[in-house]
Short mmCIF file of C-alpha atoms and ligand atoms in Angstrom, two decimals:
data_model
loop_
_atom_site.label_atom_id
_atom_site.label_comp_id
_atom_site.label_asym_id
_atom_site.label_seq_id
_atom_site.Cartn_x
_atom_site.Cartn_y
_atom_site.Cartn_z
CA MET A 5 127.64 146.01 84.89
CA ILE A 6 127.78 144.19 81.58
CA PRO A 7 127.01 146.55 78.65
CA VAL A 8 123.75 145.69 76.87
CA GLY A 9 122.01 147.44 73.98
CA ILE A 10 121.60 147.53 70.22
CA ASP A 11 124.11 145.34 68.39
CA VAL A 12 122.69 145.63 64.86
CA MET A 13 119.95 147.81 63.44
CA THR A 14 118.47 148.31 59.96
CA PHE A 15 115.27 149.55 58.34
CA SER A 16 113.12 148.75 55.35
CA THR A 17 110.18 150.46 53.76
CA ALA A 18 107.63 149.92 51.00
CA HIS A 19 108.45 149.85 47.27
CA PHE A 20 106.37 152.90 46.28
CA VAL A 21 106.67 156.58 47.09
CA LEU A 22 104.50 159.68 46.81
CA ASP A 23 106.06 163.14 46.48
CA VAL A 24 104.33 165.46 48.96
CA GLU A 25 104.40 168.24 46.36
CA ASP A 26 102.12 166.10 44.13
CA LEU A 27 99.85 165.43 47.11
CA ALA A 28 99.70 169.16 47.96
CA THR A 29 98.80 170.02 44.35
CA ALA A 30 96.05 167.39 44.29
CA ARG A 31 94.65 168.64 47.60
CA GLY A 32 94.83 172.33 46.63
CA VAL A 33 97.30 173.10 49.42
CA ASP A 34 100.40 175.33 49.13
CA PHE A 35 103.15 172.69 48.99
CA GLN A 36 105.31 174.79 51.34
CA LYS A 37 102.91 173.82 54.10
CA TYR A 38 104.01 170.20 53.70
CA ARG A 39 107.62 170.96 52.77
CA THR A 40 108.41 173.73 55.29
CA GLY A 41 105.51 173.60 57.73
CA LEU A 42 105.77 169.82 58.28
CA GLY A 43 109.33 169.25 56.99
CA LEU A 44 108.36 166.47 54.57
CA GLU A 45 109.64 165.56 51.11
CA ALA A 46 107.97 162.22 50.38
CA MET A 47 106.08 159.34 51.95
CA SER A 48 106.48 155.62 51.40
CA VAL A 49 103.30 153.92 50.24
CA PRO A 50 102.77 150.14 50.47
CA SER A 51 101.45 148.30 47.45
CA PRO A 52 98.44 146.05 48.16
CA GLN A 53 100.99 143.21 48.49
CA GLU A 54 103.07 144.87 51.22
CA ASP A 55 102.29 145.20 54.92
CA ILE A 56 103.93 145.30 58.35
CA ILE A 57 105.08 141.68 57.95
CA THR A 58 106.70 142.06 54.53
CA MET A 59 108.61 145.16 55.65
CA GLY A 60 109.51 143.49 58.97
CA VAL A 61 110.84 140.35 57.27
CA GLU A 62 113.04 142.39 54.95
CA ALA A 63 114.56 144.36 57.84
CA GLY A 64 114.79 141.20 59.95
CA GLN A 65 116.65 139.25 57.26
CA ARG A 66 119.22 141.99 56.86
CA ALA A 67 119.78 142.24 60.62
CA MET A 68 119.98 138.46 61.07
CA ALA A 69 122.69 138.24 58.41
CA ARG A 70 124.95 140.02 60.92
CA VAL A 71 124.20 137.56 63.76
CA ALA A 72 126.88 134.86 63.95
CA ASP A 73 124.74 132.44 65.96
CA PRO A 74 121.00 132.61 65.03
CA ALA A 75 120.28 130.02 67.76
CA SER A 76 121.15 132.70 70.33
CA ILE A 77 117.90 134.56 69.45
CA ARG A 78 115.62 133.67 72.36
CA PHE A 79 113.06 136.42 72.06
CA VAL A 80 111.20 138.06 69.17
CA LEU A 81 109.38 141.22 70.16
CA PHE A 82 107.11 142.79 67.56
CA ALA A 83 106.07 146.40 68.21
CA THR A 84 103.26 147.89 66.13
CA GLU A 85 100.16 150.02 66.23
CA SER A 86 98.94 148.77 62.85
CA SER A 87 98.40 145.26 64.09
CA ILE A 88 96.98 142.64 61.70
CA ASP A 89 95.37 140.39 64.32
CA GLN A 90 93.72 140.81 67.70
CA SER A 91 95.15 137.58 69.08
CA LYS A 92 98.13 136.17 67.23
CA SER A 93 101.42 138.08 67.47
CA ALA A 94 102.70 139.44 64.16
CA GLY A 95 106.07 138.31 65.50
CA ILE A 96 105.17 134.67 64.75
CA TYR A 97 105.09 135.43 61.01
CA ILE A 98 108.55 137.00 61.39
CA HIS A 99 109.78 134.02 63.40
CA HIS A 100 108.48 131.65 60.71
CA PHE A 101 109.77 133.47 57.63
CA LEU A 102 113.19 134.10 59.19
CA GLY A 103 113.48 130.43 60.19
CA LEU A 104 114.25 131.25 63.83
CA PRO A 105 114.68 128.52 66.44
CA SER A 106 111.52 127.00 67.93
CA SER A 107 112.99 127.71 71.37
CA CYS A 108 112.17 131.44 70.92
CA ARG A 109 109.53 133.31 72.87
CA VAL A 110 107.47 135.60 70.59
CA ILE A 111 105.16 138.44 71.61
CA GLU A 112 103.61 141.62 70.21
CA LEU A 113 103.65 144.89 72.13
CA LYS A 114 101.32 147.86 71.80
CA GLN A 115 101.42 151.40 73.12
CA ALA A 116 101.19 153.58 70.02
CA CYS A 117 104.60 154.76 68.79
CA TYR A 118 106.21 153.96 72.16
CA GLY A 119 105.96 150.17 71.51
CA ALA A 120 109.49 149.75 70.12
CA THR A 121 111.03 151.53 73.10
CA ALA A 122 109.03 149.31 75.46
CA ALA A 123 110.37 146.30 73.53
CA LEU A 124 113.93 147.63 73.74
CA GLN A 125 113.79 148.20 77.51
CA LEU A 126 112.23 144.78 78.04
CA ALA A 127 114.87 143.07 75.90
CA VAL A 128 117.71 144.91 77.64
CA ALA A 129 116.41 143.82 81.06
CA ILE A 130 116.16 140.19 79.93
CA ILE A 131 119.61 140.14 78.37
CA ARG A 132 121.20 141.71 81.45
CA GLN A 133 119.97 138.56 83.23
CA ASN A 134 120.99 136.19 80.39
CA PRO A 135 123.95 137.81 78.60
CA GLN A 136 124.55 134.85 76.27
CA GLU A 137 121.09 135.33 74.67
CA ARG A 138 119.91 137.80 72.03
CA ALA A 139 116.56 139.36 71.21
CA LEU A 140 115.22 140.41 67.82
CA ILE A 141 112.92 143.44 67.87
CA ILE A 142 110.82 144.30 64.84
CA ALA A 143 108.95 147.61 64.90
CA SER A 144 106.75 147.95 61.82
CA ASP A 145 103.88 150.24 60.94
CA VAL A 146 101.74 151.70 58.18
CA ALA A 147 100.45 155.16 59.17
CA ARG A 148 96.93 155.81 57.84
CA TYR A 149 94.68 158.77 58.62
CA GLY A 150 92.40 158.67 55.60
CA LEU A 151 92.37 160.39 52.22
CA ARG A 152 91.85 164.18 52.31
CA THR A 153 92.29 164.39 56.07
CA LYS A 154 94.66 166.81 57.79
CA GLY A 155 96.77 163.86 58.85
CA GLU A 156 97.15 162.60 55.24
CA PRO A 157 100.50 164.30 54.50
CA THR A 158 101.92 162.77 57.71
CA GLN A 159 101.34 159.17 56.58
CA GLY A 160 104.15 156.78 55.60
CA CYS A 161 105.39 153.30 56.45
CA GLY A 162 108.49 151.40 57.47
CA ALA A 163 110.02 148.79 59.71
CA VAL A 164 113.17 148.58 61.81
CA ALA A 165 114.90 145.44 63.04
CA LEU A 166 117.09 145.63 66.13
CA ILE A 167 119.27 142.89 67.57
CA VAL A 168 119.71 143.40 71.31
CA SER A 169 122.71 141.74 72.94
CA ALA A 170 125.46 142.03 75.53
CA HIS A 171 128.56 143.94 74.37
CA PRO A 172 126.58 145.66 71.60
CA ARG A 173 128.37 147.21 68.64
CA LEU A 174 125.94 150.09 67.98
CA LEU A 175 124.54 151.50 71.23
CA GLN A 176 125.04 150.66 74.92
CA LEU A 177 121.91 151.64 76.79
CA GLU A 178 122.38 153.51 80.05
CA GLU A 179 120.22 152.59 83.02
CA THR A 180 118.61 155.90 83.91
CA SER A 181 115.48 156.83 82.05
CA GLY A 182 112.66 159.29 82.63
CA THR A 183 109.09 158.22 81.96
CA TYR A 184 105.66 159.83 81.76
CA THR A 185 102.18 158.35 81.35
CA ARG A 186 98.83 160.10 81.15
CA HIS A 187 95.37 159.06 79.92
CA ILE A 188 94.59 161.41 77.01
CA MET A 189 92.77 161.09 73.68
CA ASP A 190 95.17 162.70 71.23
CA PHE A 191 95.44 159.74 68.84
CA TRP A 192 93.81 156.30 68.89
CA ARG A 193 92.48 153.58 66.58
CA PRO A 194 89.29 151.84 67.72
CA ASN A 195 88.79 148.11 67.05
CA GLY A 196 87.67 147.42 63.49
CA GLN A 197 89.10 150.66 62.10
CA ASP A 198 92.11 150.81 59.77
CA GLU A 199 92.60 154.54 60.04
CA ALA A 200 93.66 156.42 63.15
CA CYS A 201 91.50 158.98 64.90
CA VAL A 202 93.53 162.03 65.83
CA ASP A 203 93.11 165.38 67.50
CA GLY A 204 96.06 166.79 65.56
CA ARG A 205 96.90 170.04 67.30
CA TYR A 206 96.27 168.52 70.75
CA SER A 207 98.61 165.64 69.82
CA THR A 208 101.46 168.05 69.04
CA ILE A 209 100.92 169.93 72.32
CA SER A 210 100.75 166.63 74.25
CA TYR A 211 103.96 165.41 72.60
CA LEU A 212 105.87 168.52 73.75
CA ASP A 213 104.33 168.34 77.22
CA ALA A 214 105.40 164.68 77.48
CA LEU A 215 108.94 165.67 76.45
CA GLU A 216 109.08 168.16 79.29
CA LYS A 217 107.65 165.70 81.84
CA SER A 218 109.88 162.76 80.86
CA TRP A 219 112.98 164.99 80.75
CA LYS A 220 112.19 166.28 84.26
CA ASP A 221 111.70 162.71 85.47
CA PHE A 222 115.02 161.77 83.85
CA GLN A 223 116.72 164.63 85.70
CA SER A 224 115.08 163.78 89.01
CA ARG A 225 116.46 160.23 88.75
CA GLY A 226 120.04 161.43 88.31
CA GLY A 227 120.12 161.54 84.51
CA VAL A 228 123.03 163.33 82.85
CA ALA A 229 122.93 167.04 82.02
CA PHE A 230 121.87 168.30 78.58
CA GLU A 231 125.49 169.31 77.84
CA GLU A 232 126.67 165.70 78.26
CA ILE A 233 124.48 164.50 75.36
CA ALA A 234 126.08 164.87 71.91
CA CYS A 235 122.74 164.72 70.11
CA THR A 236 119.15 163.68 70.87
CA CYS A 237 116.85 161.81 68.49
CA TYR A 238 113.19 162.66 68.96
CA HIS A 239 110.16 160.63 67.90
CA THR A 240 109.41 161.87 64.39
CA PRO A 241 105.74 161.80 63.31
CA PHE A 242 106.88 164.48 60.83
CA PRO A 243 110.30 166.17 60.84
CA ARG A 244 109.10 169.62 61.92
CA MET A 245 107.77 168.02 65.13
CA ALA A 246 111.26 166.76 66.02
CA GLU A 247 112.70 170.20 65.26
CA LYS A 248 110.15 171.76 67.60
CA ALA A 249 111.04 169.17 70.25
CA SER A 250 114.70 170.07 69.92
CA THR A 251 113.91 173.77 70.43
CA ARG A 252 111.65 173.03 73.41
CA HIS A 253 114.28 170.76 74.94
CA ALA A 254 116.90 173.53 74.72
CA LYS A 255 114.49 176.03 76.30
CA LEU A 256 113.78 173.61 79.15
CA VAL A 257 117.44 173.71 80.11
CA GLY A 258 117.69 177.48 79.69
CA ARG A 259 119.54 177.50 76.38
CA GLU A 260 118.97 179.91 73.56
CA LYS A 261 119.79 177.41 70.83
CA SER A 262 118.86 173.78 70.19
CA LEU A 263 121.47 171.22 69.20
CA ASP A 264 123.82 171.50 66.25
CA PRO A 265 121.49 172.08 63.23
CA ALA A 266 123.68 169.88 61.01
CA LEU A 267 123.23 166.91 63.37
CA LEU A 268 119.49 167.46 63.66
CA SER A 269 119.21 167.69 59.90
CA ALA A 270 121.16 164.42 59.50
CA ALA A 271 118.88 162.75 62.08
CA LEU A 272 115.82 163.62 60.01
CA ARG A 273 117.05 162.87 56.48
CA TYR A 274 115.56 159.36 56.21
CA ASN A 275 112.34 160.39 57.98
CA ARG A 276 111.75 163.21 55.46
CA GLN A 277 111.74 160.55 52.72
CA VAL A 278 109.75 157.79 54.44
CA GLY A 279 107.09 159.74 56.37
CA ASN A 280 105.70 158.53 59.67
CA CYS A 281 106.36 154.90 60.51
CA TYR A 282 105.07 155.20 64.10
CA THR A 283 106.97 152.65 66.28
CA ALA A 284 109.92 152.61 63.87
CA ALA A 285 110.22 156.40 63.46
CA LEU A 286 112.58 157.12 66.38
CA TYR A 287 114.93 154.31 65.35
CA VAL A 288 114.90 155.35 61.67
CA SER A 289 116.02 158.76 62.97
CA LEU A 290 118.87 157.14 64.92
CA LEU A 291 120.02 155.29 61.78
CA SER A 292 119.77 158.51 59.81
CA LEU A 293 121.93 160.33 62.37
CA LEU A 294 124.63 157.64 62.52
CA GLU A 295 124.75 157.13 58.74
CA GLN A 296 124.21 160.65 57.44
CA ALA A 297 126.09 162.90 59.89
CA SER A 298 129.72 163.63 59.05
CA HIS A 299 130.60 163.24 62.73
CA ASP A 300 132.31 160.49 64.67
CA PHE A 301 130.05 159.51 67.59
CA SER A 302 132.52 157.02 69.09
CA ASP A 303 132.28 157.03 72.91
CA GLN A 304 129.69 159.80 72.75
CA ARG A 305 126.29 159.82 74.43
CA LEU A 306 123.05 160.08 72.48
CA GLY A 307 119.66 160.98 73.92
CA PHE A 308 116.28 159.55 72.86
CA PHE A 309 112.78 160.85 73.30
CA SER A 310 110.13 158.24 72.60
CA TYR A 311 106.47 159.28 72.47
CA GLY A 312 103.41 157.07 72.09
CA SER A 313 100.08 158.85 71.96
CA GLY A 314 97.54 158.11 74.56
CA CYS A 315 100.16 158.59 76.11
CA VAL A 316 103.45 157.08 77.32
CA ALA A 317 106.81 158.82 76.86
CA GLU A 318 110.38 158.04 77.83
CA PHE A 319 113.68 159.90 77.75
CA PHE A 320 116.78 157.69 77.85
CA THR A 321 120.40 157.69 76.75
CA GLY A 322 123.04 155.39 75.32
CA ILE A 323 126.75 155.42 74.50
CA VAL A 324 127.98 154.71 70.97
CA PRO A 325 130.93 152.26 71.03
CA PRO A 326 134.00 152.89 68.84
CA GLY A 327 133.84 151.00 65.54
CA TYR A 328 130.04 151.36 65.31
CA GLN A 329 130.42 152.36 61.64
CA GLU A 330 131.25 148.72 60.84
CA VAL A 331 127.71 147.55 61.62
CA LEU A 332 125.83 150.27 59.74
CA PHE A 333 124.12 149.72 56.36
CA PRO A 334 124.30 153.07 54.52
CA GLU A 335 124.36 151.54 51.03
CA ALA A 336 121.47 149.16 51.71
CA HIS A 337 119.42 152.02 53.16
CA ALA A 338 120.21 154.32 50.23
CA HIS A 339 119.07 151.51 47.92
CA THR A 340 115.91 150.98 49.98
CA LEU A 341 114.95 154.62 49.42
CA GLU A 342 116.10 154.88 45.80
CA ARG A 343 114.44 151.70 44.54
CA ARG A 344 110.96 153.04 45.34
CA LEU A 345 108.74 153.69 42.33
CA PRO A 346 106.93 157.06 42.18
CA LEU A 347 103.14 157.01 42.34
CA THR A 348 100.70 159.50 40.89
CA VAL A 349 98.04 160.67 43.32
CA PRO A 350 95.24 158.62 41.62
CA ARG A 351 97.43 155.48 41.79
CA TYR A 352 98.23 156.18 45.45
CA GLU A 353 94.50 156.47 46.13
CA GLU A 354 93.91 153.12 44.38
CA PHE A 355 96.62 151.44 46.47
CA TYR A 356 95.16 152.99 49.59
CA ALA A 357 91.66 151.67 48.87
CA GLN A 358 92.95 148.19 47.93
CA SER A 359 95.07 147.96 51.08
CA LEU A 360 92.02 148.64 53.25
CA HIS A 361 90.15 145.71 51.66
CA PRO A 362 92.76 143.13 50.63
CA THR A 363 91.56 140.43 48.26
CA PHE A 364 93.44 137.20 47.60
CA VAL A 365 95.73 137.31 44.54
CA PRO A 366 97.80 134.12 44.25
CA THR A 367 100.68 135.69 42.32
CA PRO A 368 102.97 138.63 43.06
CA HIS A 369 102.11 141.72 40.99
CA TYR A 370 104.40 144.47 42.19
CA PRO A 371 108.10 145.01 42.90
CA MET A 372 108.74 143.85 46.45
CA GLY A 373 111.28 142.57 48.95
CA PRO A 374 111.76 138.97 50.06
CA LEU A 375 108.13 138.42 51.08
CA CYS A 376 104.86 139.01 49.23
CA PHE A 377 101.49 139.46 50.96
CA LEU A 378 99.06 137.53 48.74
CA GLY A 379 95.94 138.61 50.59
CA ILE A 380 93.31 137.15 52.87
CA ARG A 381 91.56 133.84 52.24
CA ASP A 382 89.43 131.91 54.75
CA GLN A 383 90.15 134.74 57.22
CA GLN A 384 93.85 133.92 57.11
CA ARG A 385 96.68 136.06 55.78
CA HIS A 386 98.74 134.38 53.08
CA TYR A 387 102.33 135.18 52.14
CA SER A 388 104.85 133.93 49.64
CA LEU A 389 108.58 134.01 50.35
CA MET A 390 110.29 135.32 47.20
CA SER A 391 114.04 135.36 47.79
CA SER A 392 116.70 135.88 50.38
CA ILE A 393 118.46 139.21 50.84
CA ALA A 394 120.68 137.77 53.55
CA GLN A 395 123.75 137.47 51.30
CA LYS A 396 123.44 141.08 50.07
CA ALA A 397 123.59 142.39 53.62
CA SER A 398 127.10 141.33 54.55
N1 CAA B 3 104.03 177.68 54.08
C1 CAA B 3 104.79 177.32 55.13
N2 CAA B 3 104.28 176.83 56.30
C2 CAA B 3 102.94 176.71 56.37
C3 CAA B 3 102.09 177.08 55.31
C4 CAA B 3 102.69 177.58 54.12
N3 CAA B 3 101.96 177.93 53.06
N4 CAA B 3 100.83 176.83 55.68
C5 CAA B 3 100.87 176.34 56.94
N5 CAA B 3 102.14 176.26 57.35
C6 CAA B 3 102.65 175.77 58.63
C7 CAA B 3 101.81 176.18 59.81
O1 CAA B 3 102.14 177.49 60.27
C8 CAA B 3 102.18 175.10 60.82
O2 CAA B 3 103.42 175.41 61.40
P1 CAA B 3 103.51 175.67 62.99
O3 CAA B 3 102.99 174.42 63.66
O4 CAA B 3 104.94 175.91 63.22
O5 CAA B 3 102.63 176.85 63.26
C9 CAA B 3 102.38 173.88 59.95
O6 CAA B 3 102.57 174.36 58.61
C10 CAA B 3 101.20 172.93 59.96
O7 CAA B 3 100.06 173.70 59.68
P2 CAA B 3 98.71 173.44 60.48
O8 CAA B 3 98.96 173.33 61.95
O9 CAA B 3 97.71 174.42 60.00
O10 CAA B 3 98.39 171.99 59.90
P3 CAA B 3 97.11 171.12 60.01
O11 CAA B 3 96.14 171.66 60.99
O12 CAA B 3 96.61 170.91 58.62
O13 CAA B 3 97.68 169.73 60.60
C11 CAA B 3 98.95 168.18 61.86
C12 CAA B 3 98.99 169.46 61.02
C13 CAA B 3 98.19 168.46 63.17
C14 CAA B 3 100.36 167.75 62.20
C15 CAA B 3 98.20 167.08 61.05
O14 CAA B 3 98.95 166.75 59.91
C16 CAA B 3 97.96 165.81 61.85
O15 CAA B 3 96.97 165.69 62.56
N6 CAA B 3 98.90 164.80 61.75
C17 CAA B 3 98.78 163.54 62.50
C18 CAA B 3 99.03 163.70 63.98
C19 CAA B 3 100.49 163.87 64.33
O16 CAA B 3 101.38 163.58 63.59
N7 CAA B 3 100.72 164.37 65.57
C20 CAA B 3 102.07 164.53 66.07
C21 CAA B 3 102.13 164.36 67.58
S1 CAA B 3 101.43 162.79 68.05
C22 CAA B 3 102.70 161.68 67.77
O17 CAA B 3 103.83 162.06 67.65
C23 CAA B 3 102.37 160.23 67.64
C24 CAA B 3 102.36 159.87 66.21
O18 CAA B 3 103.36 159.44 65.64
C25 CAA B 3 101.13 160.08 65.47
#
């Protein structure tokens, strides 16, 4: 069977950052709770002129710069749970600002943080049928629980762009996957609300339960043994959750120890800096692993646990082709994290309030990527394209 999977992948995030130690101090919490208990260092914070589209366009431009034939993009799949419209796909903004061919199909997918994995499996199935075509997946989210809530330290934002193709250079997806779905209310966001509702402790228990169920389904369908997987990336709402998943996974297969701690630590390095970016979080972890681990993954198998509250989960695997290092973007990603400007807690609170009620400001005010969100006028979102980062990506 023709190999299909991720050919190119990159992430972007907002231009501002909040140190979780500052947040802990402001909230009167021992900062070790956030640092050790949740495994966080910082969270990206969008300015009022950044959103899921601006982050998605930046990631999309960088990914598209590595596509030799942009006309081969036949599908744009936008995964998000911080959607900006109840009808129109956010993917159409991406399609427009990236100048993609009008022959593309564009849709938006939703199932909490599982949306990007759904998009990936859908794209892989389509490209297996049409190997000359490519799909662009954008997974972009802003995680919001509300100021002074228990979920507040686990906020963040970011976007990943994935190009799915035949003969991929980054990850060949394997066919077997284990899935699990159950109607639960661990995390949801009712219509008209910008902030998520969450039953925090229940959500962490449900996540681990879904890992067990999807792993068992994976095994029952002939999936490979634990020992045949070099490293697994787990959905990362906060890094400690992925560490707990790794421990639980090892216990499930009767092992004393989870995977190599150095690999797990590498897989979480970007997430510790960005915070939760929902649909993008698992794929940010994959980039972190491939770019930050001093390990050659050529011809090795990686595992993936995707969890979307509500809930749908999937365990799947892929093989990393030799030469994958050529398509990574470690410098661009280091720059993306380092360029962020630190916020004080009062300034973060101002940004937060302004983002919930965007007004129209016709000129860009803040440092930003290639696209500026100007605000809402006549019930329409307005953007201004600033510059191209395509050349910088090569
Ligand atoms: N020093 C070190 N550690 C400390 C500490 C201190 N001073 N104080 C507390 N801790 C530890 C606690 O022992 C705990 O660790 P364990 O879980 O290992 O026992 C950890 O810090 C967190 O403490 P609490 O459980 O008391 O924290 P909390 O009740 O304030 O809330 C949370 C934690 C439930 C994760 C909350 O932040 C939340 O609701 N977040 C959003 C929901 C979420 O992320 N759920 C994850 C699963 S759902 C999912 O994955 C989908 C998604 O993306 C949202």
